Coordinates of C-alpha atoms and ligand atoms in Angstrom, one line a residue:
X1 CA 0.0 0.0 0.0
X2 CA 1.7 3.4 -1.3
X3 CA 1.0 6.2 0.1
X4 CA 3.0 9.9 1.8
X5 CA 1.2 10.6 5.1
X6 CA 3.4 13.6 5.1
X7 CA 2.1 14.6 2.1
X8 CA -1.3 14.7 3.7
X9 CA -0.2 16.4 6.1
X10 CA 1.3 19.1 5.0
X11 CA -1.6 20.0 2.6
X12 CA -4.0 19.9 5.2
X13 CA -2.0 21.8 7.4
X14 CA -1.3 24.4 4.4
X15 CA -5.4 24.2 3.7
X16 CA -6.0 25.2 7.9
X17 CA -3.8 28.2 7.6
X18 CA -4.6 30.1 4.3
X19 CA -8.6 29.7 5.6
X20 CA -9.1 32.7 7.1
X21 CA -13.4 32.2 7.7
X22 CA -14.3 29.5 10.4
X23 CA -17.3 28.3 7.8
X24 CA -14.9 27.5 5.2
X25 CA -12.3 25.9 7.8
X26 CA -15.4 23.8 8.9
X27 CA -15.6 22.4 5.1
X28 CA -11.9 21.9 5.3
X29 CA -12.5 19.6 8.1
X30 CA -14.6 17.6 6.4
X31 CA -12.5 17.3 3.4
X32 CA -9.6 16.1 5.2
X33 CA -10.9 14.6 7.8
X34 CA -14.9 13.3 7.0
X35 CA -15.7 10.3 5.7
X36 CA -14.6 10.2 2.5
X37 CA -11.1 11.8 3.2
X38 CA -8.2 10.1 2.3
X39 CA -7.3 9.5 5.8
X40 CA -10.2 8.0 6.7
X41 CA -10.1 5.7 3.5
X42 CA -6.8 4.4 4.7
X43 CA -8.1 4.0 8.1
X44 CA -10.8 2.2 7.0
X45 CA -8.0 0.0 4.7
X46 CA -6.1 -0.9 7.4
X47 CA -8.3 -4.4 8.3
X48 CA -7.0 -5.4 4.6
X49 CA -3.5 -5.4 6.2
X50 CA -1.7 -8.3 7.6
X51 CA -1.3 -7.7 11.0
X52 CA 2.3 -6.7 11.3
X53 CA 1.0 -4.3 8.9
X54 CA -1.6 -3.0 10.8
X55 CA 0.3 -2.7 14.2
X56 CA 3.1 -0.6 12.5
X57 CA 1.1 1.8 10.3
X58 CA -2.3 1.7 12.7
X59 CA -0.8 4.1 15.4
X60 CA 0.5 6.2 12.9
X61 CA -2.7 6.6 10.9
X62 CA -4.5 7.6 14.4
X63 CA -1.7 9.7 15.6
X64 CA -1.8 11.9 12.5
X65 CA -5.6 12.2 12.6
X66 CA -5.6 13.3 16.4
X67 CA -3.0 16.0 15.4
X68 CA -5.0 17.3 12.1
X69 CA -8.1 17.3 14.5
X70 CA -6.3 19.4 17.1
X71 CA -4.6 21.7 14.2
X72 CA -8.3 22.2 13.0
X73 CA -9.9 23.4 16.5
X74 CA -7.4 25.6 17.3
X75 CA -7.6 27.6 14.3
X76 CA -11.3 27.5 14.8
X77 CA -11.0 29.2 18.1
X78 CA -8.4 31.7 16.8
X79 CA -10.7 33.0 14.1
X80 CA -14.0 32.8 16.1
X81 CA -11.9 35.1 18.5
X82 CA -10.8 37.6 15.5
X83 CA -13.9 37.7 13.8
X84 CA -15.9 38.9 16.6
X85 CA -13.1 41.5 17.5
X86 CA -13.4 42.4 14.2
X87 CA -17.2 43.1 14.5
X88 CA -16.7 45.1 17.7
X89 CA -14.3 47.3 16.3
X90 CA -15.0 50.8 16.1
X91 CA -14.1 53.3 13.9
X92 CA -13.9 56.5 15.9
X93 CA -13.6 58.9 12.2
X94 CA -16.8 57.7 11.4
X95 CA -19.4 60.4 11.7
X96 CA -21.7 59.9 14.9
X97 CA -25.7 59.1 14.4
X98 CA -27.5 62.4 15.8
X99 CA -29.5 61.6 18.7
X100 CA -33.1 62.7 19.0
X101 CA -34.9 63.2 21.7
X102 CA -38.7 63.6 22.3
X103 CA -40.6 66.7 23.1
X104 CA -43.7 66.9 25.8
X105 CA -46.7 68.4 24.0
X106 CA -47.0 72.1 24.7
X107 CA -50.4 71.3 26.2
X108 CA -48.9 68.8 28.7
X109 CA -46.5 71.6 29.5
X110 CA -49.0 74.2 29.9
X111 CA -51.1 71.2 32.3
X112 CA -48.0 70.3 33.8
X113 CA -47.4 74.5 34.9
X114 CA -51.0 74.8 36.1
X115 CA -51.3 72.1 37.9
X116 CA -47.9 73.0 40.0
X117 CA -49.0 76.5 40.6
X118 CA -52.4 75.3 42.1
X119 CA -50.8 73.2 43.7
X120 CA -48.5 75.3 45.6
X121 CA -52.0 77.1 46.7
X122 CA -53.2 74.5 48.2
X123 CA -55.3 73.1 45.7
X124 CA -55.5 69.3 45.3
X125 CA -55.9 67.5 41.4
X126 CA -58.4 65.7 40.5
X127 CA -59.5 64.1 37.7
X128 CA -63.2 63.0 36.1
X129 CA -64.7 60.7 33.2
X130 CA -64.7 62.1 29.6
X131 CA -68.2 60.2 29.4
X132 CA -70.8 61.5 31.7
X133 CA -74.1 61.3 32.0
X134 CA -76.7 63.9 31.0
X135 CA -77.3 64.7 35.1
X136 CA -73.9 65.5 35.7
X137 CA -73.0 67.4 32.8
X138 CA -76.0 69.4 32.7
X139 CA -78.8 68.8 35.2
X140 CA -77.1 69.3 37.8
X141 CA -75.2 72.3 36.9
X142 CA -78.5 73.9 36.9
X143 CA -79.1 73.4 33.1
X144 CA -82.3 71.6 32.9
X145 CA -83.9 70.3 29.4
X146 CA -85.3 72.6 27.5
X147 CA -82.8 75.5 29.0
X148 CA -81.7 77.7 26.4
X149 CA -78.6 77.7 27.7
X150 CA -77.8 74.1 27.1
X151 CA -77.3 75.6 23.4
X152 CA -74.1 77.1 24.8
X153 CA -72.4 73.2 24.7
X154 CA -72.8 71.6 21.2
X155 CA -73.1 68.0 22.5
X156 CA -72.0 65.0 21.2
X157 CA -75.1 62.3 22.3
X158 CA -74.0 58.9 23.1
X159 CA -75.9 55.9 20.6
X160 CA -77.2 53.3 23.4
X161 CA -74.9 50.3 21.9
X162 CA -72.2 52.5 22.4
X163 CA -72.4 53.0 26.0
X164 CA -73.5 49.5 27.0
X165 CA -70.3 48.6 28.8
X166 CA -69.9 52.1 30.6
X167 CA -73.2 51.2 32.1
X168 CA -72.3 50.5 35.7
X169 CA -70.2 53.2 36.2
X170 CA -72.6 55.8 35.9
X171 CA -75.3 57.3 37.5
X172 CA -77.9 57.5 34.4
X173 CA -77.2 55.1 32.4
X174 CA -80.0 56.4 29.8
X175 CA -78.3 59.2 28.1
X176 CA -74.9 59.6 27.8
X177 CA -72.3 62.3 26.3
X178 CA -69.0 63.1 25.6
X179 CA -68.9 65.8 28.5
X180 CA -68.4 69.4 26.9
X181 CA -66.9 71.0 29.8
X182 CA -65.1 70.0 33.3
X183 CA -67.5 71.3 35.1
X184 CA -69.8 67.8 35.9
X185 CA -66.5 67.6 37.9
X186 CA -67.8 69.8 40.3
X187 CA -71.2 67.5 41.0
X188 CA -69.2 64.4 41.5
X189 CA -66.3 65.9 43.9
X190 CA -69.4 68.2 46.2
X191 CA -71.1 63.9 46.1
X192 CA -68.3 62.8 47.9
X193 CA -66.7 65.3 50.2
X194 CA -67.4 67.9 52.4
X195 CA -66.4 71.4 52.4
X196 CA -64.2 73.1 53.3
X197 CA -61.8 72.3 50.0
X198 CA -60.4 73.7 46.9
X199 CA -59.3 71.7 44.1
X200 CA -58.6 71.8 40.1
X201 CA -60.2 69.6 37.4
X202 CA -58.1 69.4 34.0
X203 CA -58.7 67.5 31.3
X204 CA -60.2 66.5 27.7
X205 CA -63.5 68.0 26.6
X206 CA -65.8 67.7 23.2
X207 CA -68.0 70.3 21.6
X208 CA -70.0 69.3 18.4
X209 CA -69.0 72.1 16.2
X210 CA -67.4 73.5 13.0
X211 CA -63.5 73.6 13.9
X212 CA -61.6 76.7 13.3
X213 CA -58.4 78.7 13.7
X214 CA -59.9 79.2 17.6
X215 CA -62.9 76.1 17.4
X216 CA -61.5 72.5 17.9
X217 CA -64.1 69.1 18.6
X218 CA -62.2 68.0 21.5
X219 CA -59.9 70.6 23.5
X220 CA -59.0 70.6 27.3
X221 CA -60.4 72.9 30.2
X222 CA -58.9 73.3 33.8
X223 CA -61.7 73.5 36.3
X224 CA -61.6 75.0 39.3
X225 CA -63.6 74.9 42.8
X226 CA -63.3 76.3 46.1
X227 CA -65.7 76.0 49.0
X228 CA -66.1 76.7 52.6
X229 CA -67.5 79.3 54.9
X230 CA -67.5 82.9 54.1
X231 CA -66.3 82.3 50.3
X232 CA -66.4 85.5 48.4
X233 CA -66.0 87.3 44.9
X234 CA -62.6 88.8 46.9
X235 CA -61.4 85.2 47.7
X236 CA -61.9 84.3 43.9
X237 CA -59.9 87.6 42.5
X238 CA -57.1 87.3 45.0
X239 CA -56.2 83.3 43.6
X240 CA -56.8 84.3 40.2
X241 CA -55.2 87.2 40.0
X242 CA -52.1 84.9 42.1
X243 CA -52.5 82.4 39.4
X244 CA -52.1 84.6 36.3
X245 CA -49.4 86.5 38.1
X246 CA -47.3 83.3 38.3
X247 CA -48.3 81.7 35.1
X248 CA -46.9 84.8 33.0
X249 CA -44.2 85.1 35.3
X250 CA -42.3 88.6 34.8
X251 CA -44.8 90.2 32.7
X252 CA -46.7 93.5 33.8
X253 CA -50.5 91.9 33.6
X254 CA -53.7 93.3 34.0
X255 CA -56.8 92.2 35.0
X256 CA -61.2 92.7 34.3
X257 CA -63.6 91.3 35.7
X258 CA -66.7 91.1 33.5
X259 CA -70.2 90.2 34.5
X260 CA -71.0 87.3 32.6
X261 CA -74.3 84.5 32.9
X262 CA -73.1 80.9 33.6
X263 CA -76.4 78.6 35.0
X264 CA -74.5 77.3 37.5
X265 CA -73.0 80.5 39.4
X266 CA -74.3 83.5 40.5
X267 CA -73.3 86.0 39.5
X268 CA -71.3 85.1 37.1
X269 CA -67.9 86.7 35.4
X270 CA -65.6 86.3 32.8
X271 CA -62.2 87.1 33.4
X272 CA -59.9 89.4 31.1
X273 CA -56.2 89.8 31.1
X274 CA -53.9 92.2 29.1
X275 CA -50.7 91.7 28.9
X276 CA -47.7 93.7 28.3
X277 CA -47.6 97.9 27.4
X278 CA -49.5 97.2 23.9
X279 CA -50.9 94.3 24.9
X280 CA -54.9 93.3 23.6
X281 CA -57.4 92.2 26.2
X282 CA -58.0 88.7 26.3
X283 CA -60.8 86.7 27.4
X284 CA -59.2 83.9 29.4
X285 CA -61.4 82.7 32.1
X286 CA -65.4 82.0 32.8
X287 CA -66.0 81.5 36.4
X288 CA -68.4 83.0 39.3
X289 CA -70.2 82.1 43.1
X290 CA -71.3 78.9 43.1
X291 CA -75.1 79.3 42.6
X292 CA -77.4 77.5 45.1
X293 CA -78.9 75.2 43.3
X294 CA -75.7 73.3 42.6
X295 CA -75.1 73.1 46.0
X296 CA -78.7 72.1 46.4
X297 CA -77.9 69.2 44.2
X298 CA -75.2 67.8 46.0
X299 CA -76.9 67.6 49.5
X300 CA -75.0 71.1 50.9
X301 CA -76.6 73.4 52.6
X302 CA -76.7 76.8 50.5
X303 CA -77.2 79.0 53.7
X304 CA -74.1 77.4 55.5
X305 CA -71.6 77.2 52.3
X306 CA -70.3 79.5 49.9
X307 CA -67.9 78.9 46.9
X308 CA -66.5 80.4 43.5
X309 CA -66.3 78.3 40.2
X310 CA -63.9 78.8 36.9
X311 CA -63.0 77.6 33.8
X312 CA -60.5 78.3 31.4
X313 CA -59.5 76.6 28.6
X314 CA -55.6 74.9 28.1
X315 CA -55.5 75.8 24.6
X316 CA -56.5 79.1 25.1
X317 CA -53.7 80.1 27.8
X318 CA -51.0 77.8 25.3
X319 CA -51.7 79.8 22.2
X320 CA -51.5 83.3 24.4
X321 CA -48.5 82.2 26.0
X322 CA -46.6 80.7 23.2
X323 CA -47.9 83.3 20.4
X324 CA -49.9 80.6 18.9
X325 CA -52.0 81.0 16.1
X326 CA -54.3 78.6 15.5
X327 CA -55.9 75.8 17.9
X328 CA -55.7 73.4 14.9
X329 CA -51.5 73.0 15.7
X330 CA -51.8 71.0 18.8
X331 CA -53.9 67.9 17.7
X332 CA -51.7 68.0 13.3
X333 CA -49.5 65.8 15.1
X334 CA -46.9 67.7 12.6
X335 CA -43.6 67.5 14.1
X336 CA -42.5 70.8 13.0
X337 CA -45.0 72.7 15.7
X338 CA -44.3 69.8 18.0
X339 CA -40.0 70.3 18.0
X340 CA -40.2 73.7 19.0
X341 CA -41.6 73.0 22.5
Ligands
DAH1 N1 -67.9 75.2 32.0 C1 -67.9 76.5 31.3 C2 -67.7 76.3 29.8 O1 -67.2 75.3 29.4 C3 -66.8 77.4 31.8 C4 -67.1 77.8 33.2 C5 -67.7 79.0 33.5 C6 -66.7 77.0 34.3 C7 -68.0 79.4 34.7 C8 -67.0 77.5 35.6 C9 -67.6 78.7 35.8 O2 -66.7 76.7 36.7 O3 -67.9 79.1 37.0 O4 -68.0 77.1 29.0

């Protein structure tokens, strides 16, 4: 039987070095070492052998393949190693990927402000359910069917297979709404607590109507209430006048009080602000003394309790604080109005 065992050697061992990918060296392997190599093929030969034969060229055979096998991981490992620092590398002169970061919504900002500054008065935050029932969002607020004034809140009406799973949760299940203002707020807090206490109500609110540069379907309102003894028109002026004071920090700021009709205070007021030398007056605020029949409704005794009411809307102090145009730029989702806040 002719054959070089050196010669196999050597080309395998020239084959395990010039492979410079561990999936190639892996075919390699199986070249020189599977089984159909030549090595294996004279392995397999060697029972044809007499047995002198067999003892003197066996060990030899199985030597070589142990050596080839060991030749063969050990490259393996070097290049596994060298691949994946070659992966990792990094090359510092590359230019960098810019890093974006988010932006909160103007309006969250605005919330966010409010909320803080009420806070640090005293007030506590509360929050109420975007659907509310007919009671709450009117009724109760003194604006019985048939009102005229329920035609100041464009309502969106609630189909009945809509509302079947809000069911439980509310009073009057029968007709429900998309609330068009905070105020049903005030019904549900007076329920559950007593006076005295003073709190704020912000959130999301829908009005049935034609959208415009200042008109939008859905928009958000911060309501607020106070109530104890001895409430009066003074108490209200003195924390809204604080409020505006701190929300336009620096700014010389004036103030009217308008009388105004709201059905559930008396008497009523809207609230202007001019800011600035040149400044415009602004309608920012409707608000007013609780009217009795509110507190009627909750189970307070009108003669022993007095409060004062307001609304404004988030928008409304965003766009005059932020030069704002139109009301339509907070919910475009366009990312141009969004990165400047
Ligand atoms: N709820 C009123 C609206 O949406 C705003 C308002 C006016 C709220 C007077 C009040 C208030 O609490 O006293 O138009």
């Amino acid at each position: 039987m002719e054959f070089d065992l050196n010669k196999i050697k050597k080309s395998a061992q020239e084959a395990i070095e010039e492979l410079a990918s561990p999936e190639k060296l892996e075919e390699i392997k199986i070249k020189f070492l599977g089984r159909k190599s030549e090595l294996t093929e004279l392995l397999r030969s060697l029972k044809d052998l007499s047995i002198e034969e067999r003892r003197k060229l066996g060990p030899k055979l199985q030597e070589l393949k142990k050596e080839l096998e060991r030749s063969f991981d050990k490259r393996l490992k070097d290049l596994r190693i060298s691949h994946s620092t070659l992966r990792e590398r990094i090359d510092v002169t590359k230019p960098g990927h810019k890093i974006t970061s988010g932006h909160i919504h103007p309006l969250s900002k605005i919330e966010e402000e409010i909320e803080q500054i009420f806070l640090s008065m005293n007030f506590s935050v509360v929050e109420g359910p975007e659907v509310e029932d007919e009671y709450h969002n009117f009724d109760a607020l003194n604006i019985p069917k048939d009102h005229p004034a329920r035609e100041m809140w464009d309502t969106f009406w609630l189909r009945q297979n809509e509302i079947k799973n809000q069911k439980s949760k509310i009073k009057n299940p029968e007709k429900l709404l998309l609330r068009t203002h905070t105020s049903p707020m005030q019904i549900r807090y007076m329920e559950k607590n007593n006076p005295p206490f003073q709190i704020i109500v912000p959130g999301r609110v829908f009005r049935y109507e034609a959208t415009d540069a200042s008109h939008e379907i859905n928009f958000y309102q911060v309501e607020g209430l106070m109530v104890g003894k001895d409430m009066s028109l003074a108490n209200f002026k003195f924390v809204v006048e604080e409020f505006f004071k701190k929300f336009f920090g620096s700014q010389k700021i004036e103030f009217r009080f308008r009388p105004s009709y709201f059905p559930f205070v008396e008497p009523g007021v809207e609230v202007d602000i001019k800011l600035g030398k040149s400044g415009k007056w602004l309608e920012v605020m409707g608000a007013g003394m609780v009217h009795r029949k509110v507190f009627d409704a909750v189970g307070y005794n009108p003669n022993d309790v007095t409060g004062f009411a307001f609304g404004l809307g988030l928008e409304r102090l965003a766009m005059i604080k932020y030069k704002i145009p139109d009301i339509r730029l907070f919910y475009s989702g366009d990312l141009r109005f969004i990165k400047q806040f």
